[in-house]
CSV table of C-alpha atoms in Angstrom, one decimal:
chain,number,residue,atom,x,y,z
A,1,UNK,CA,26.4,-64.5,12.8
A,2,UNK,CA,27.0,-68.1,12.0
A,3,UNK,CA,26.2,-68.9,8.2
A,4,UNK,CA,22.8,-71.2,9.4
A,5,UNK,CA,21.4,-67.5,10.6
A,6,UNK,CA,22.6,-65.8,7.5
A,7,UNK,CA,20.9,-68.4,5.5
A,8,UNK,CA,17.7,-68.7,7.6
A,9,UNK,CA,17.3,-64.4,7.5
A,10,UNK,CA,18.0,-65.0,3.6
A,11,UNK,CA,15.3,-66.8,3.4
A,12,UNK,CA,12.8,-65.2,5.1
A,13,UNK,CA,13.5,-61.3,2.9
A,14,UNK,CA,13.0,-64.0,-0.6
A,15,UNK,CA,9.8,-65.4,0.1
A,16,UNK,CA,9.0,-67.6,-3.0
A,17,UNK,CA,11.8,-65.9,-5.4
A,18,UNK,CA,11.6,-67.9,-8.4
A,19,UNK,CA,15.7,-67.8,-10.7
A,20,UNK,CA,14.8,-65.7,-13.9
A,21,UNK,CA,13.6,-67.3,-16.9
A,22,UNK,CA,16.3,-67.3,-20.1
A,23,UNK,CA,12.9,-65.2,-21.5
A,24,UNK,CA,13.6,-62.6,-18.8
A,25,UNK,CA,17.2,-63.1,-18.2
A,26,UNK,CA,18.5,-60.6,-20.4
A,27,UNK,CA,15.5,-58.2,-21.0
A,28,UNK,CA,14.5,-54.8,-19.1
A,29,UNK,CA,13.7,-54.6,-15.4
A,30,UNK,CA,11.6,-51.7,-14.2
A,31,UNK,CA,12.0,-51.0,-10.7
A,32,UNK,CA,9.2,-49.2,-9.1
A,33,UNK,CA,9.8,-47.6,-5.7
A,34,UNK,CA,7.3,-46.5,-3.1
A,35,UNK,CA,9.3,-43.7,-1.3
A,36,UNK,CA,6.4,-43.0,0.9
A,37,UNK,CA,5.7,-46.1,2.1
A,38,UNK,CA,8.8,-47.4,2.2
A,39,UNK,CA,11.5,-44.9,3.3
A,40,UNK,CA,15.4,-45.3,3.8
A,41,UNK,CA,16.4,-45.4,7.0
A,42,UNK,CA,17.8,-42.3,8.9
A,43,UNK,CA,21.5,-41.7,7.8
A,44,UNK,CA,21.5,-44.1,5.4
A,45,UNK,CA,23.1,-43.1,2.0
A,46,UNK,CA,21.2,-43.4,-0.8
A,47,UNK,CA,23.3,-44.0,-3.4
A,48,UNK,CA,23.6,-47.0,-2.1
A,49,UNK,CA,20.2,-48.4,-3.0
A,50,UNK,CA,20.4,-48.6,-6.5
A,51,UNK,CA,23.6,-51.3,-6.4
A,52,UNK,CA,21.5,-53.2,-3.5
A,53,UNK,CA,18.7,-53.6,-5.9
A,54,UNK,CA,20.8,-54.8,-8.5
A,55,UNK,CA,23.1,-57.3,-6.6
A,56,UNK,CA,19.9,-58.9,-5.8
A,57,UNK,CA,18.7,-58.9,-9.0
A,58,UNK,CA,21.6,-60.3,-10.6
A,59,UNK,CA,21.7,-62.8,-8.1
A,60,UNK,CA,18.2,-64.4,-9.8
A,61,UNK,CA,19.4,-64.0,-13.1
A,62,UNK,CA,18.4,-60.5,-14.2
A,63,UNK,CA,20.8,-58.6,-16.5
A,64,UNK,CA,19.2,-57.0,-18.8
A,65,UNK,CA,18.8,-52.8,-18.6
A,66,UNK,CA,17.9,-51.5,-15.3
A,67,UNK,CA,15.3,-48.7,-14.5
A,68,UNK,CA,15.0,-47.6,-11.0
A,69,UNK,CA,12.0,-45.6,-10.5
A,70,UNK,CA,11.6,-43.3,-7.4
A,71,UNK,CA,7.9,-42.5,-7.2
A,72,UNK,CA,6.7,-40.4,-4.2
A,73,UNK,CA,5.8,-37.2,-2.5
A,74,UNK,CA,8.5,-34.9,-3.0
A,75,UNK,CA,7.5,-32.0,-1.0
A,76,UNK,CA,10.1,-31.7,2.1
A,77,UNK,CA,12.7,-34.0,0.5
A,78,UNK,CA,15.9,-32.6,0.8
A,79,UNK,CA,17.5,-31.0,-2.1
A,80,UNK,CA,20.5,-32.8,-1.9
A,81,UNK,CA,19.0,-36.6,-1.2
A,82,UNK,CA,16.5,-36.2,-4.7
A,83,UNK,CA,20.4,-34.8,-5.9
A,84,UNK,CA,22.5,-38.2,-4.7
A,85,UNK,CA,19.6,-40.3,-6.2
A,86,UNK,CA,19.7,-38.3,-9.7
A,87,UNK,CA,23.6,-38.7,-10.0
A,88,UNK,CA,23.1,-42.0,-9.7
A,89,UNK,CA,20.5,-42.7,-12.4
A,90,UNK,CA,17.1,-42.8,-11.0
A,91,UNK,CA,14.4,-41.7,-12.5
A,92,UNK,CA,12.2,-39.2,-10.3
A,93,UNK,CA,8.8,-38.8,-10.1
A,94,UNK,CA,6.1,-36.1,-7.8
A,95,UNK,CA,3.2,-37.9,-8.1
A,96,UNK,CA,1.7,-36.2,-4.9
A,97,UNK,CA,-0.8,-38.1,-3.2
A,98,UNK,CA,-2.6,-40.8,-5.7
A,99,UNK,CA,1.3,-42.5,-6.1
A,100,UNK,CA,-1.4,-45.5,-7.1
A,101,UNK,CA,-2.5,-43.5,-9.3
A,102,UNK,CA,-0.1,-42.8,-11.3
A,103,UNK,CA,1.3,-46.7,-11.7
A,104,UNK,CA,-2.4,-47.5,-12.9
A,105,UNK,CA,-1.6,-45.2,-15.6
A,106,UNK,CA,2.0,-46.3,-16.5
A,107,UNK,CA,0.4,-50.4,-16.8
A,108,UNK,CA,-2.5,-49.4,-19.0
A,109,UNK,CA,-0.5,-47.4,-21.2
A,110,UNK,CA,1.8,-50.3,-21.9
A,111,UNK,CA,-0.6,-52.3,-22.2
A,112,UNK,CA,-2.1,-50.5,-25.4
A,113,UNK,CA,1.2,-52.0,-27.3
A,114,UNK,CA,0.3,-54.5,-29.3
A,115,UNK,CA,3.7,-56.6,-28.7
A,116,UNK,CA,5.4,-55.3,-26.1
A,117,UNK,CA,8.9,-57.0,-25.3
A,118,UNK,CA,9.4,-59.0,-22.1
A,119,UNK,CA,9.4,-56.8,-19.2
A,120,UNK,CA,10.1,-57.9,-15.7
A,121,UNK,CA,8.2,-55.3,-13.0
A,122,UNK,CA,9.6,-55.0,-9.6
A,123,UNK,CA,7.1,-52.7,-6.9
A,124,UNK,CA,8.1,-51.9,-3.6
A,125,UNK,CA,6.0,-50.8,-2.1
A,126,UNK,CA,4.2,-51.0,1.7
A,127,UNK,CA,0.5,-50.5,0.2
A,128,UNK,CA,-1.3,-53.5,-0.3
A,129,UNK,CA,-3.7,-52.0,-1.8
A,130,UNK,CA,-1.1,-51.2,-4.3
A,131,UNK,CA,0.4,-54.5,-5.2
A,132,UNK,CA,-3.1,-56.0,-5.7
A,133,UNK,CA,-4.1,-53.7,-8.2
A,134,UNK,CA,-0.9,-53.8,-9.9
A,135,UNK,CA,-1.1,-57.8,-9.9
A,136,UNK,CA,-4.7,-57.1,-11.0
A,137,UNK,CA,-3.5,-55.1,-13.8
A,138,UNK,CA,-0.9,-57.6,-15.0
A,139,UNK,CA,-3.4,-60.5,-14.5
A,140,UNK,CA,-6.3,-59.7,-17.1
A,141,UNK,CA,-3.6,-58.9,-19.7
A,142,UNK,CA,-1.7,-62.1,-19.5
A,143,UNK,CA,-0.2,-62.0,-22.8
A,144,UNK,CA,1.8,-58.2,-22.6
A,145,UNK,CA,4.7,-59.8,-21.7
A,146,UNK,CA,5.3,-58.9,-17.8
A,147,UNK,CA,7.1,-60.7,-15.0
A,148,UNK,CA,6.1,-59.5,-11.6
A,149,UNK,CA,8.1,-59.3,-8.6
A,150,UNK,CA,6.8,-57.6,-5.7
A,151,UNK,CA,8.6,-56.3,-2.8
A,152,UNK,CA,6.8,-55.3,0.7
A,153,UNK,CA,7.9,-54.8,4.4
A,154,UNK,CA,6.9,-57.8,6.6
A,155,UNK,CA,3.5,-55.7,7.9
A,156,UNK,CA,1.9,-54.9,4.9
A,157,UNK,CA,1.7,-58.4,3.0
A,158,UNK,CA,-1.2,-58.2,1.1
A,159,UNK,CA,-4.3,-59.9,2.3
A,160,UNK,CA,-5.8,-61.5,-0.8
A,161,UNK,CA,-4.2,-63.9,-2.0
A,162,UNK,CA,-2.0,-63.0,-5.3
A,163,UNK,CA,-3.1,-65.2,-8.5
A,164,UNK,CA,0.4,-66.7,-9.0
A,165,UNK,CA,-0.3,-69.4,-11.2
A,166,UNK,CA,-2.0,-67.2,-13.3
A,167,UNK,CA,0.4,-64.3,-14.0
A,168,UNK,CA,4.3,-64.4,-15.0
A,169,UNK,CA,5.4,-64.2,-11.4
A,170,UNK,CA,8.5,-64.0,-10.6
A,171,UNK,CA,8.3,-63.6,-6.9
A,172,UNK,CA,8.2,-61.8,-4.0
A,173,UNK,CA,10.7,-60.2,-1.1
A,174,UNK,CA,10.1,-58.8,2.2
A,175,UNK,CA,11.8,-55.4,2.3
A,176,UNK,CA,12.9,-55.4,5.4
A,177,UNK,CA,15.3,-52.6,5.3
A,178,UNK,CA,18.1,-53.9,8.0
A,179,UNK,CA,18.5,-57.0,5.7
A,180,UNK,CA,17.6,-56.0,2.5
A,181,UNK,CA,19.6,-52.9,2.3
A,182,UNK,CA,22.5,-54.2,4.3
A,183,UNK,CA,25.6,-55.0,2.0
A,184,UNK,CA,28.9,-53.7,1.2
A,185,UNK,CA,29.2,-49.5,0.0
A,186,UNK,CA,31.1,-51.0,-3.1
A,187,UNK,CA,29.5,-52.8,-4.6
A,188,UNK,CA,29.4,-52.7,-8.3
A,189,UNK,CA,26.5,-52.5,-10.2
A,190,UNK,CA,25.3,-52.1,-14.3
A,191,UNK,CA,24.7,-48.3,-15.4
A,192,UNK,CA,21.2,-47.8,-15.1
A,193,UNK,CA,19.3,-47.3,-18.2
A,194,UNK,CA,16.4,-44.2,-18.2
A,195,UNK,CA,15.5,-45.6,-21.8
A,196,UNK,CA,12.1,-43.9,-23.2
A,197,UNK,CA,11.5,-42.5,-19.1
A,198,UNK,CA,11.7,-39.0,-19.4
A,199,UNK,CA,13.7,-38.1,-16.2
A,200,UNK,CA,11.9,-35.6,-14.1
A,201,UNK,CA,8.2,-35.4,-13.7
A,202,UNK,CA,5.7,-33.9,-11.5
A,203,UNK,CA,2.0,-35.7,-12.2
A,204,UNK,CA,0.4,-32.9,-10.1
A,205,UNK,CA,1.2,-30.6,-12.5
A,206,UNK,CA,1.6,-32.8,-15.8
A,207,UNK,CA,5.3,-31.3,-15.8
A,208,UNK,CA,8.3,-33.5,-17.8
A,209,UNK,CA,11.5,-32.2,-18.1
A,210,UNK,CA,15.0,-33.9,-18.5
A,211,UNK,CA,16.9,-31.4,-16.2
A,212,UNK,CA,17.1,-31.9,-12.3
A,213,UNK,CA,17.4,-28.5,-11.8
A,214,UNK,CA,14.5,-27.2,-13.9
A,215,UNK,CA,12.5,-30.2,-11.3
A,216,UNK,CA,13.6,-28.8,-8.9
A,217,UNK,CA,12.9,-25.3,-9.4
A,218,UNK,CA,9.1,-26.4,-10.6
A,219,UNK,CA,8.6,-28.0,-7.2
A,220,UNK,CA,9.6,-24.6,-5.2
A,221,UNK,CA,7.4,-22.4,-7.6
A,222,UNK,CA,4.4,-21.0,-6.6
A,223,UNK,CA,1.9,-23.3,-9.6
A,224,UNK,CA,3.2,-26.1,-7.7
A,225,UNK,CA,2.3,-24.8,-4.1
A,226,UNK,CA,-1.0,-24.2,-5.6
A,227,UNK,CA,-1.7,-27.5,-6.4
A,228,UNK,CA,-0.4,-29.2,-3.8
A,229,UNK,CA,-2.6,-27.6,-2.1
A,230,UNK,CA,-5.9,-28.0,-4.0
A,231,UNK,CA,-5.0,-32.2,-4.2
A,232,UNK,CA,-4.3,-31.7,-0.2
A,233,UNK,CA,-7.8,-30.4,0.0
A,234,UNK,CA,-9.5,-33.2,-1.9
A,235,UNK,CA,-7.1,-36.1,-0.5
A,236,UNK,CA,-9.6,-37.0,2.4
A,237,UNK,CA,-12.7,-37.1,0.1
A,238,UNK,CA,-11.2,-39.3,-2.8
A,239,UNK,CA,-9.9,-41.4,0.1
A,240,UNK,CA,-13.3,-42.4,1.7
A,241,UNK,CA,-14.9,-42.6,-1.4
A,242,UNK,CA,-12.3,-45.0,-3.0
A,243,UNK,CA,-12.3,-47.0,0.4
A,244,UNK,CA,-15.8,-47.3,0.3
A,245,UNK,CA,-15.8,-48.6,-3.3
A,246,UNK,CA,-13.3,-51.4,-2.5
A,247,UNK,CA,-15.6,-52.9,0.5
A,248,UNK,CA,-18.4,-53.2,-1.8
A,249,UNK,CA,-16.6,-55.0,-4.2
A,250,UNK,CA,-15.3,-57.4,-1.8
A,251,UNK,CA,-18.5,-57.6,0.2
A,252,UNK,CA,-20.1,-58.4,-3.7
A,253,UNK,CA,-18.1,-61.0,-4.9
A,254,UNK,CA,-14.3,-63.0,-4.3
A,255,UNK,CA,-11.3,-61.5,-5.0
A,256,UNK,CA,-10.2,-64.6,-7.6
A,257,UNK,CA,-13.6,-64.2,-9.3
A,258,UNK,CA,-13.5,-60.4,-9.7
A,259,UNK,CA,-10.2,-60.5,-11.6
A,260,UNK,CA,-11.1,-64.2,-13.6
A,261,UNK,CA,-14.3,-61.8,-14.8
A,262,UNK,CA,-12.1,-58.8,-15.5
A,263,UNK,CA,-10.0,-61.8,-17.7
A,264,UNK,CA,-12.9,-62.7,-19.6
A,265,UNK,CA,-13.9,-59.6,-20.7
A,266,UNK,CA,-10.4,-58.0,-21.5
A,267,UNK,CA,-10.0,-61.7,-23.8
A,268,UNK,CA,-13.4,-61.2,-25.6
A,269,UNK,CA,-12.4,-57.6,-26.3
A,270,UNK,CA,-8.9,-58.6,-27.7
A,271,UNK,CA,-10.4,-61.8,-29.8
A,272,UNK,CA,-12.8,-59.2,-31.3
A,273,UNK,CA,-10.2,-56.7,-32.3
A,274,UNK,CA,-7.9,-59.9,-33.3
A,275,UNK,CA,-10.6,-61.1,-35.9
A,276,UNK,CA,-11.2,-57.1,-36.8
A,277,UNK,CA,-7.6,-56.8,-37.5
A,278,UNK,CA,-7.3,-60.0,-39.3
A,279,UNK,CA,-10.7,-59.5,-41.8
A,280,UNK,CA,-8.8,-55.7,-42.5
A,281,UNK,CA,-6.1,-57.1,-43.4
A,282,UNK,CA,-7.5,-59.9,-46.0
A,283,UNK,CA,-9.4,-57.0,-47.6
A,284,UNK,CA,-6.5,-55.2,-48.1
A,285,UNK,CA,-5.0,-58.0,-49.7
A,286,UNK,CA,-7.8,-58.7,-51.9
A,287,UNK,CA,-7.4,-55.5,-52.9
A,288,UNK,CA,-3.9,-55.1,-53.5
A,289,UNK,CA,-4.2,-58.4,-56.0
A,290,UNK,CA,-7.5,-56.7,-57.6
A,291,UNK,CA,-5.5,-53.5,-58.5
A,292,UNK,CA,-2.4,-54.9,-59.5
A,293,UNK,CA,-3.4,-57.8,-61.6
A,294,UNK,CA,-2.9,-57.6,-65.3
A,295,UNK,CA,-6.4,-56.6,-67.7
A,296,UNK,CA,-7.9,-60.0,-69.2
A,297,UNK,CA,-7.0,-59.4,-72.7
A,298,UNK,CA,-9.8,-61.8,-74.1
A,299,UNK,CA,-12.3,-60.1,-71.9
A,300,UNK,CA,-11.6,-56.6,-73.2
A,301,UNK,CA,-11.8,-58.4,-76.9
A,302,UNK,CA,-15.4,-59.4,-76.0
A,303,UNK,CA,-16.4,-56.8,-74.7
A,304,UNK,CA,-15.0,-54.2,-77.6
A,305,UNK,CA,-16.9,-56.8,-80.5
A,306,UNK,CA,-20.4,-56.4,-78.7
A,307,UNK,CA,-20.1,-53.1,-78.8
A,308,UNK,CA,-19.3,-53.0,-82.6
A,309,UNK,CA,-22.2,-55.5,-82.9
A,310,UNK,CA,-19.8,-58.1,-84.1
């Protein structure tokens, strides 16, 4: 391939990939991968992946601790892929079928940090659905410190447009899997960093643990099978219901204006518990001066000659 068509296929997997910010340059990436919507090919080896992702990262600057996150349904995977991608320092998660779900949960729980440090967020994922909530998610707290980068094959771009110039956004790739997993089998990459990510966890079942094989043996046990297969009764239901949810609200009002209103409120919320935190805290003060300042000797004197009727 002559280096015009290597340049030209470049550029269409980094579709506005902005270089990493000296902000972001050195902090922690969190990579979130889809497994469900966007599988490995057959044969290909999977430890692999994880130096793929971060030659590319690297490439734009990140070098800070990496986090790879393998999110997906688990049931049927083969014992020894979930092994390959456990030696090599991903963190593995069951989260059955509501995979969305489940990253909802992760963003709003970081979000309840007052000052969280600057954290770049890479999704892969083929759900549009996904990546807009996610963006949405990001977008209405705009001052958590994230940097988004987004990563989808070239069918499932999402529709509405994503509010770039309103989030930290780093960018986003097409994961085509010929290109963006093509590369050399040794190729080096940083030791990936699990940090406060416990391991192993199955959200069906609320289970954490930091061994693979006690995962393992918790998604072969018979609790497990049992709710795997109450959630694959209720899958179909929770699907229309949310699908039906997310056509009024676009029928009701924009995209833009739904997440500029989500914006205002989450700001009016945070001012008030800004000025809450801030009229506390001069009380306290107040208080702190009252009780440790020294008796008024002359006032004491006063007081004590009244009472002798002097």
């Amino acid at each position: 391939m002559v280096r015009s068509e290597v340049k030209e296929k470049k550029k269409k997997m980094m579709k506005n990939v902005n270089k990493a910010t000296p902000e972001y340059a050195t902090s922690e990436t969190l990579v979130w991968w889809d497994m469900d919507s966007c599988p490995l090919p057959n044969g290909y080896d999977p430890s692999r992946l994880g130096p793929r992702i971060d030659t590319e990262l690297k490439n734009l600057g990140y070098n800070g601790p990496l986090t790879i996150i393998a999110v997906g349904n688990l049931d049927g995977i083969p014992y020894d892929f979930l092994k390959v991608l456990s030696s090599n320092g991903f963190v593995i998660k069951h989260s059955g079928q509501d995979i969305h779900g489940d990253m909802r949960e992760y963003f709003i729980s970081r979000s309840r940090l007052c000052q969280p440090p600057p954290v770049t967020i890479m999704i892969i994922s083929g759900v549009p659905l996904l990546l807009e909530s996610v963006t949405r998610e990001i977008y209405v707290r705009p001052d958590c410190g994230y940097n988004l980068l987004l990563a989808y094959p070239p069918h499932s771009e999402p529709k509405q447009p994503h509010p770039s110039s309103f989030v930290r956004f780093g960018g986003e790739w097409l994961w085509d899997r010929a290109s963006l997993l093509k590369g050399s089998s040794n190729e080096e990459k940083r030791r990936l960093d699990k940090g406060s990510v416990i391991p192993f966890s199955c959200g069906l079942c609320y289970f954490f643990c930091p061994s693979f094989e006690d995962f393992t043996s918790h998604l072969q046990s018979a609790k497990h099978a049992r709710k795997v297969e109450v959630d694959n009764g209720g899958r179909d239901t929770r699907f229309k219901l949310a699908l039906k949810e997310l056509e009024a609200a676009k029928l009701s009002e924009p995209y833009l204006d739904q997440l500029r209103s989500k914006q205002s409120c989450f700001n009016r919320i945070y001012k008030r518990c800004t000025t809450l935190k801030t009229q506390s805290k001069a009380k306290m003060s107040k208080f702190q001066k009252v009780v440790s300042s020294p008796p008024n000797n002359s006032t004491s004197n006063t007081k004590k000659a009244k009472k002798n009727g002097g």
